[in-house]
Amino acid sequence: MRDRFSRLASLSASLVLALFVSTTHLRAESMSPGQTNQACGSPSSIDDGWETASPDSVGMDEAKLCTIAARLTQRATTVHSVVVIRHGKLVFEQYFAGYDQPWGQPDGQYEFTATTKHDMRSASKSVTSLLVGIAIDRKLIAGIDEPVLKFFPDYAAVKQAGWDAITLRHLLTMSSGFKWDEARDWTDPKNDEPHLVTEPDPLGYVLSRPVAAPPDTLWTYSGGNTELLGNIIERTSKTSLEAFAREVLFQPLGITDVEWKNYKNGKLAAAAGLRLRPRDAAKIGQLVLNRGQWNGRQIVSADWIAQSITPRFQAVGYFGGTLFYGYQWWMGRSLAGGKEIKWVAAFGWGGQRIFVVPELDLVMMTTTAQYGQPKEGLAAMDILSNIVIPSVRDAH
């Protein structure tokens, strides 16, 4: 993903390998409170709302899951966490020390445990989509076919031709059609994304973009779309996006240790600023898997979940064109045991991933530090497709 806000030159492959080999395996005697048994990934009990269980008790091969650390060593990949949920129970978690670029903190070596928050980066977009659904459920927003400009009458002076046709649906599906390019290098003056960080009025910047294609005809990945969605929630709820999220989503999920970071201009980063514990991020995946329910409580409507994870566009130009896009959620598939297994996911820059596998009643969450690497997210996909999915011994 291209939500890069503290980018430095990439470490050389040899340095990454050295850092990984020296820090991957934490010794059990030095584990801090909340850290798991690294040898077998047995979940900690930290009273965060998860019921824990052994992999064997939910139809998974524990020995296979315990090969994850060795697999990562073979690939010399800086992964910080792997969390696995099956049948609604936390069955595996493993954490690794390593290099990171955390938002607002120095780049460097960090240790990670079950109680350490991690940048979600663009996985924040998927959470913002859930918040849009909740706002619609609560009648704060009439629906996704509402015109975007209806919510921004104070920006009438910057309106460009074609914006009247853009609706919330188009923002959600990245098909709004306004000119936007964040696939360039961060320092390229033609990259639009840095303007979200540095502009005194980033909303004005987004709303003043010319329309390059009619809405619903061209898929273009754009943090600008998500920033507008976040601000629409703020304007309709009459509170900050973070406060709204805490009230309607995080508190019902039992998520208490959460941050939502601001850009340098002081504006909340709806598209990329969320920081969560990996176990809490996995709750987001479980919520989607349960069609909007958590512990029997309907937090977001089942219809919104169904609409959100319905493929709307081919994600052209991303990961070889094998992915589809819904309402700020990705859809793809893995090949395991000669069979295609479909999944839904939240993706964040650097390899942050929340995978939801409905067919197997499975959630997997990873945090990594593959920032700016050509094969970003490869480690998470490898673990999912070659270890976690194959470890399932049943299909129900």
XYZ file of C-alpha atoms in Angstrom:
396
model
C 0.000 0.000 0.000
C 1.128 3.540 -0.578
C 0.227 5.137 2.760
C 3.854 6.086 3.524
C 4.490 8.875 5.978
C 7.941 8.343 7.466
C 9.823 6.815 4.582
C 13.572 6.488 4.568
C 15.755 4.640 2.111
C 15.101 0.888 2.201
C 17.574 -1.213 4.151
C 19.753 -3.448 2.014
C 18.760 -7.081 1.757
C 21.833 -8.128 3.719
C 21.066 -5.745 6.575
C 17.453 -6.887 6.751
C 18.645 -10.489 6.910
C 21.122 -9.689 9.670
C 18.538 -7.829 11.707
C 16.006 -10.602 11.316
C 18.324 -13.473 12.171
C 19.574 -11.658 15.270
C 16.144 -10.764 16.607
C 13.536 -13.230 15.357
C 13.653 -15.729 18.211
C 12.918 -14.220 21.628
C 14.165 -16.238 24.562
C 11.425 -17.426 26.874
C 13.219 -16.185 29.975
C 13.175 -12.594 28.677
C 9.487 -12.468 27.727
C 7.515 -9.580 29.128
C 3.960 -9.845 30.538
C 1.457 -10.661 27.821
C 3.998 -12.428 25.596
C 3.218 -15.934 24.414
C 5.210 -19.113 24.546
C 7.233 -18.568 21.370
C 7.965 -22.263 20.940
C 4.398 -23.300 20.237
C 2.303 -20.147 19.868
C 0.047 -20.966 22.819
C -2.215 -17.904 23.367
C -1.886 -15.759 26.475
C -4.820 -15.046 28.751
C -4.893 -11.264 29.049
C -8.617 -10.688 29.656
C -9.270 -8.958 26.335
C -12.437 -10.834 25.407
C -10.924 -13.712 23.457
C -11.691 -17.283 24.410
C -8.509 -19.283 23.893
C -8.201 -22.901 22.811
C -5.656 -25.322 21.405
C -5.431 -25.690 17.627
C -6.228 -29.393 17.906
C -9.528 -28.638 19.659
C -10.744 -26.616 16.659
C -9.576 -28.977 13.947
C -6.156 -27.517 13.201
C -2.737 -29.131 13.080
C -0.750 -27.556 15.899
C 2.556 -28.996 14.738
C 2.120 -27.409 11.313
C 1.319 -24.012 12.820
C 4.491 -24.263 14.869
C 6.560 -24.289 11.668
C 5.763 -20.603 11.052
C 8.913 -19.271 12.759
C 11.151 -21.598 10.757
C 9.377 -20.587 7.549
C 10.022 -16.915 8.292
C 13.691 -17.604 9.006
C 14.011 -19.306 5.618
C 12.570 -16.244 3.909
C 14.532 -13.754 6.071
C 11.345 -11.733 6.459
C 10.696 -9.225 9.222
C 7.334 -10.325 10.643
C 6.206 -8.976 14.001
C 3.118 -11.051 14.762
C 0.914 -13.888 13.579
C -2.505 -14.395 15.191
C -4.918 -17.194 14.224
C -8.607 -17.510 15.127
C -10.721 -20.610 14.393
C -14.396 -21.105 15.237
C -14.283 -17.806 17.132
C -11.443 -18.887 19.436
C -7.897 -17.595 19.625
C -5.763 -20.675 18.983
C -2.322 -19.385 17.978
C -0.230 -16.248 18.403
C 3.459 -15.653 17.951
C 5.489 -12.442 18.199
C 8.945 -11.518 16.960
C 11.323 -8.661 17.608
C 12.603 -6.706 14.629
C 12.986 -3.501 12.666
C 9.938 -1.229 12.402
C 8.869 2.251 11.310
C 6.101 3.034 13.825
C 4.098 6.193 13.266
C 5.459 9.050 15.396
C 8.345 7.005 16.808
C 11.937 6.512 15.659
C 12.680 3.818 13.096
C 14.607 0.984 14.712
C 14.487 -2.304 16.598
C 11.376 -3.095 18.631
C 10.044 -6.002 20.634
C 6.441 -7.096 20.144
C 4.102 -8.913 22.498
C 0.388 -9.591 22.812
C -0.043 -6.159 24.414
C 1.964 -4.113 21.896
C 0.040 -1.849 19.515
C 1.121 -1.845 15.871
C 0.453 0.451 12.915
C -2.423 -0.831 10.786
C -1.676 1.644 7.984
C -4.209 1.222 5.149
C -6.081 -1.499 7.022
C -7.542 1.640 8.628
C -9.530 2.094 5.414
C -11.460 -1.115 6.032
C -12.287 0.026 9.573
C -13.472 3.388 8.233
C -15.780 1.476 5.890
C -17.298 -0.351 8.869
C -17.876 3.027 10.528
C -19.689 4.289 7.429
C -21.952 1.253 7.662
C -22.667 1.931 11.333
C -23.429 5.588 10.557
C -25.938 4.427 7.924
C -27.409 1.878 10.346
C -27.918 4.731 12.835
C -29.578 6.933 10.188
C -26.820 9.534 10.426
C -26.280 9.025 6.692
C -29.223 8.229 4.406
C -27.271 5.792 2.240
C -24.345 5.242 -0.088
C -26.042 6.952 -3.021
C -25.915 10.318 -1.279
C -23.882 12.846 -3.305
C -20.524 13.646 -1.731
C -20.841 17.410 -2.203
C -24.013 17.422 -0.098
C -21.767 17.031 2.955
C -19.337 19.799 1.970
C -21.328 22.954 1.208
C -18.443 25.001 2.614
C -16.248 23.839 -0.273
C -18.528 24.955 -3.096
C -15.908 27.435 -4.284
C -13.397 24.697 -5.160
C -15.868 22.388 -6.924
C -14.683 21.009 -10.246
C -16.825 19.841 -13.151
C -18.097 16.299 -12.660
C -18.075 16.230 -8.852
C -21.878 16.476 -8.650
C -22.118 12.860 -9.867
C -19.785 11.399 -7.224
C -21.522 9.539 -4.371
C -20.415 7.750 -1.217
C -20.608 4.484 -3.152
C -17.906 5.740 -5.479
C -15.674 6.742 -2.563
C -16.127 3.328 -0.947
C -15.216 1.430 -4.117
C -12.327 3.714 -5.170
C -14.215 4.534 -8.355
C -14.898 8.232 -7.772
C -12.964 9.164 -10.899
C -11.223 12.274 -9.593
C -7.580 12.607 -10.598
C -5.359 10.942 -8.022
C -1.997 9.178 -8.161
C -0.322 7.741 -5.058
C 1.573 4.975 -6.850
C 4.605 7.217 -7.301
C 7.618 7.601 -5.046
C 6.764 9.542 -1.897
C 9.096 12.391 -2.865
C 7.655 12.714 -6.381
C 5.823 16.074 -6.569
C 3.129 14.388 -8.676
C 2.246 12.000 -5.829
C -1.074 13.192 -4.377
C -0.891 11.295 -1.098
C 1.691 13.515 0.653
C -0.790 16.389 0.362
C -2.979 14.603 2.916
C -0.066 14.906 5.322
C 1.209 18.410 4.632
C -1.665 20.527 3.319
C -3.214 22.833 5.950
C -6.574 21.883 4.432
C -6.289 18.377 2.949
C -10.061 18.159 2.373
C -9.876 21.226 0.190
C -7.044 19.636 -1.745
C -9.040 16.445 -2.383
C -12.274 18.240 -3.262
C -10.460 20.481 -5.733
C -9.096 17.573 -7.790
C -10.314 17.532 -11.401
C -12.460 14.597 -12.488
C -10.495 12.338 -14.834
C -13.203 9.751 -15.570
C -16.951 9.393 -14.982
C -17.695 7.807 -11.589
C -18.016 4.025 -11.486
C -15.856 3.489 -14.579
C -12.231 3.623 -13.371
C -10.756 2.004 -10.245
C -7.959 4.084 -8.726
C -6.593 3.434 -5.249
C -6.886 6.688 -3.333
C -6.467 7.659 0.284
C -8.315 10.832 -0.648
C -11.529 8.831 -1.003
C -11.186 7.484 2.529
C -10.340 10.861 4.030
C -13.605 12.232 2.629
C -15.511 9.280 4.118
C -13.934 9.866 7.523
C -14.843 13.534 7.454
C -18.415 12.776 6.372
C -18.737 10.597 9.481
C -17.435 13.451 11.608
C -19.820 15.956 10.062
C -22.882 13.724 10.426
C -22.063 12.379 13.908
C -20.917 15.791 15.156
C -17.937 14.221 16.859
C -14.417 13.178 15.906
C -13.928 10.013 13.898
C -11.853 8.545 16.719
C -14.544 9.275 19.353
C -17.239 7.821 17.090
C -15.129 4.715 16.481
C -14.515 4.214 20.190
C -18.214 4.468 21.010
C -19.765 2.397 18.241
C -17.029 -0.104 17.328
C -14.061 -0.417 19.658
C -15.895 -0.412 22.986
C -18.461 -3.018 21.844
C -15.541 -5.194 20.702
C -13.755 -4.773 24.020
C -10.895 -2.845 22.387
C -9.550 -0.388 24.939
C -5.917 0.119 23.922
C -6.207 1.978 20.625
C -4.716 5.027 18.887
C -5.767 6.840 15.748
C -2.915 9.073 14.654
C -3.009 12.527 13.106
C -1.152 13.743 10.050
C 1.510 16.414 10.491
C -1.171 19.009 9.736
C -3.149 17.833 12.783
C -5.925 16.127 10.792
C -6.937 12.597 11.782
C -5.598 10.048 9.300
C -8.783 8.136 8.420
C -6.977 6.311 5.626
C -3.942 5.091 7.527
C -3.560 6.203 11.148
C -5.025 3.356 13.211
C -2.847 1.519 15.752
C -4.147 -1.670 17.391
C -2.916 -4.734 19.201
C -2.862 -7.615 16.682
C -5.348 -9.556 18.835
C -7.712 -6.590 18.673
C -7.218 -6.223 14.925
C -8.234 -9.879 14.639
C -11.536 -8.920 16.302
C -12.241 -6.721 13.274
C -11.805 -9.801 11.107
C -14.014 -11.898 13.359
C -16.699 -9.205 13.224
C -16.734 -9.457 9.428
C -16.701 -13.260 9.580
C -19.710 -13.148 11.950
C -21.637 -10.839 9.588
C -21.380 -7.860 11.929
C -21.892 -9.637 15.257
C -19.617 -9.900 18.278
C -20.646 -12.078 21.225
C -24.226 -12.095 19.971
C -24.442 -8.305 19.621
C -25.085 -6.819 16.172
C -22.525 -4.010 15.897
C -22.885 -3.365 12.165
C -25.682 -4.732 10.007
C -25.238 -8.055 8.237
C -26.371 -6.367 5.039
C -23.533 -3.839 5.257
C -20.996 -6.632 5.694
C -22.460 -8.515 2.726
C -22.353 -5.397 0.557
C -18.837 -4.511 1.693
C -17.289 -7.863 0.782
C -19.029 -8.226 -2.569
C -16.473 -7.760 -5.385
C -17.066 -4.459 -7.194
C -13.878 -3.840 -9.184
C -10.759 -5.597 -10.379
C -7.910 -4.022 -8.436
C -5.904 -3.233 -11.550
C -2.202 -2.679 -10.950
C -2.087 -4.237 -7.487
C -0.516 -7.628 -6.740
C -0.653 -8.836 -10.325
C -4.292 -7.950 -10.887
C -5.557 -11.019 -9.027
C -7.548 -9.092 -6.429
C -11.046 -7.635 -6.289
C -12.234 -4.638 -4.306
C -15.474 -4.016 -2.422
C -16.248 -1.242 0.065
C -12.643 -0.619 1.178
C -12.136 -4.389 1.570
C -10.033 -6.647 -0.673
C -11.036 -10.068 -1.976
C -8.743 -12.799 -3.271
C -7.939 -16.476 -3.107
C -5.257 -18.911 -2.057
C -4.317 -22.239 -3.558
C -4.000 -24.869 -0.839
C -4.025 -28.608 -1.360
C -4.997 -28.136 -4.986
C -8.113 -26.193 -4.022
C -8.902 -22.486 -4.342
C -9.908 -20.932 -1.033
C -11.522 -17.488 -1.162
C -10.803 -14.836 1.431
C -11.578 -11.228 2.334
C -8.882 -8.946 3.716
C -7.846 -5.574 5.055
C -4.442 -4.566 3.658
C -2.003 -2.077 5.166
C 1.328 -0.765 3.870
C 4.271 -2.799 5.073
C 2.383 -6.093 5.054
C -0.283 -5.500 7.714
C -3.042 -7.992 6.908
C -6.353 -9.123 8.377
C -7.510 -12.207 6.460
C -11.058 -13.552 6.800
C -11.668 -17.034 5.372
C -15.432 -17.716 5.609
C -15.224 -21.186 4.087
C -12.961 -22.349 6.926
C -14.413 -20.153 9.720
C -10.934 -18.703 10.079
C -9.246 -15.353 10.726
C -5.520 -14.672 10.446
C -3.845 -11.376 11.312
C -0.229 -10.425 10.641
C 1.928 -7.380 11.253
C 5.209 -6.990 9.382
C 7.848 -4.460 8.358
C 8.013 -4.943 4.593
C 7.757 -1.196 4.018
C 8.454 -0.242 0.430
C 9.602 -3.729 -0.517
C 8.672 -5.003 -4.003
C 6.959 -8.117 -2.621
C 5.198 -6.443 0.268
C 2.716 -8.781 1.922
C 4.407 -11.896 0.536
C 5.171 -13.246 4.016
C 1.549 -12.973 5.158
C 0.282 -14.640 1.997
C 2.865 -17.390 2.313
C 1.894 -18.113 5.916
C -1.816 -18.092 5.099
C -1.641 -20.231 1.967
C 1.136 -22.653 2.859
C 0.770 -23.108 6.603
C -2.434 -21.798 8.181
C -4.997 -22.936 5.597
C -3.316 -26.351 5.107
C -3.288 -26.819 8.891
C -7.096 -27.009 8.857
C -8.037 -30.675 9.066
C -11.728 -30.196 8.364
C -13.722 -27.867 6.114
C -16.339 -26.726 8.634
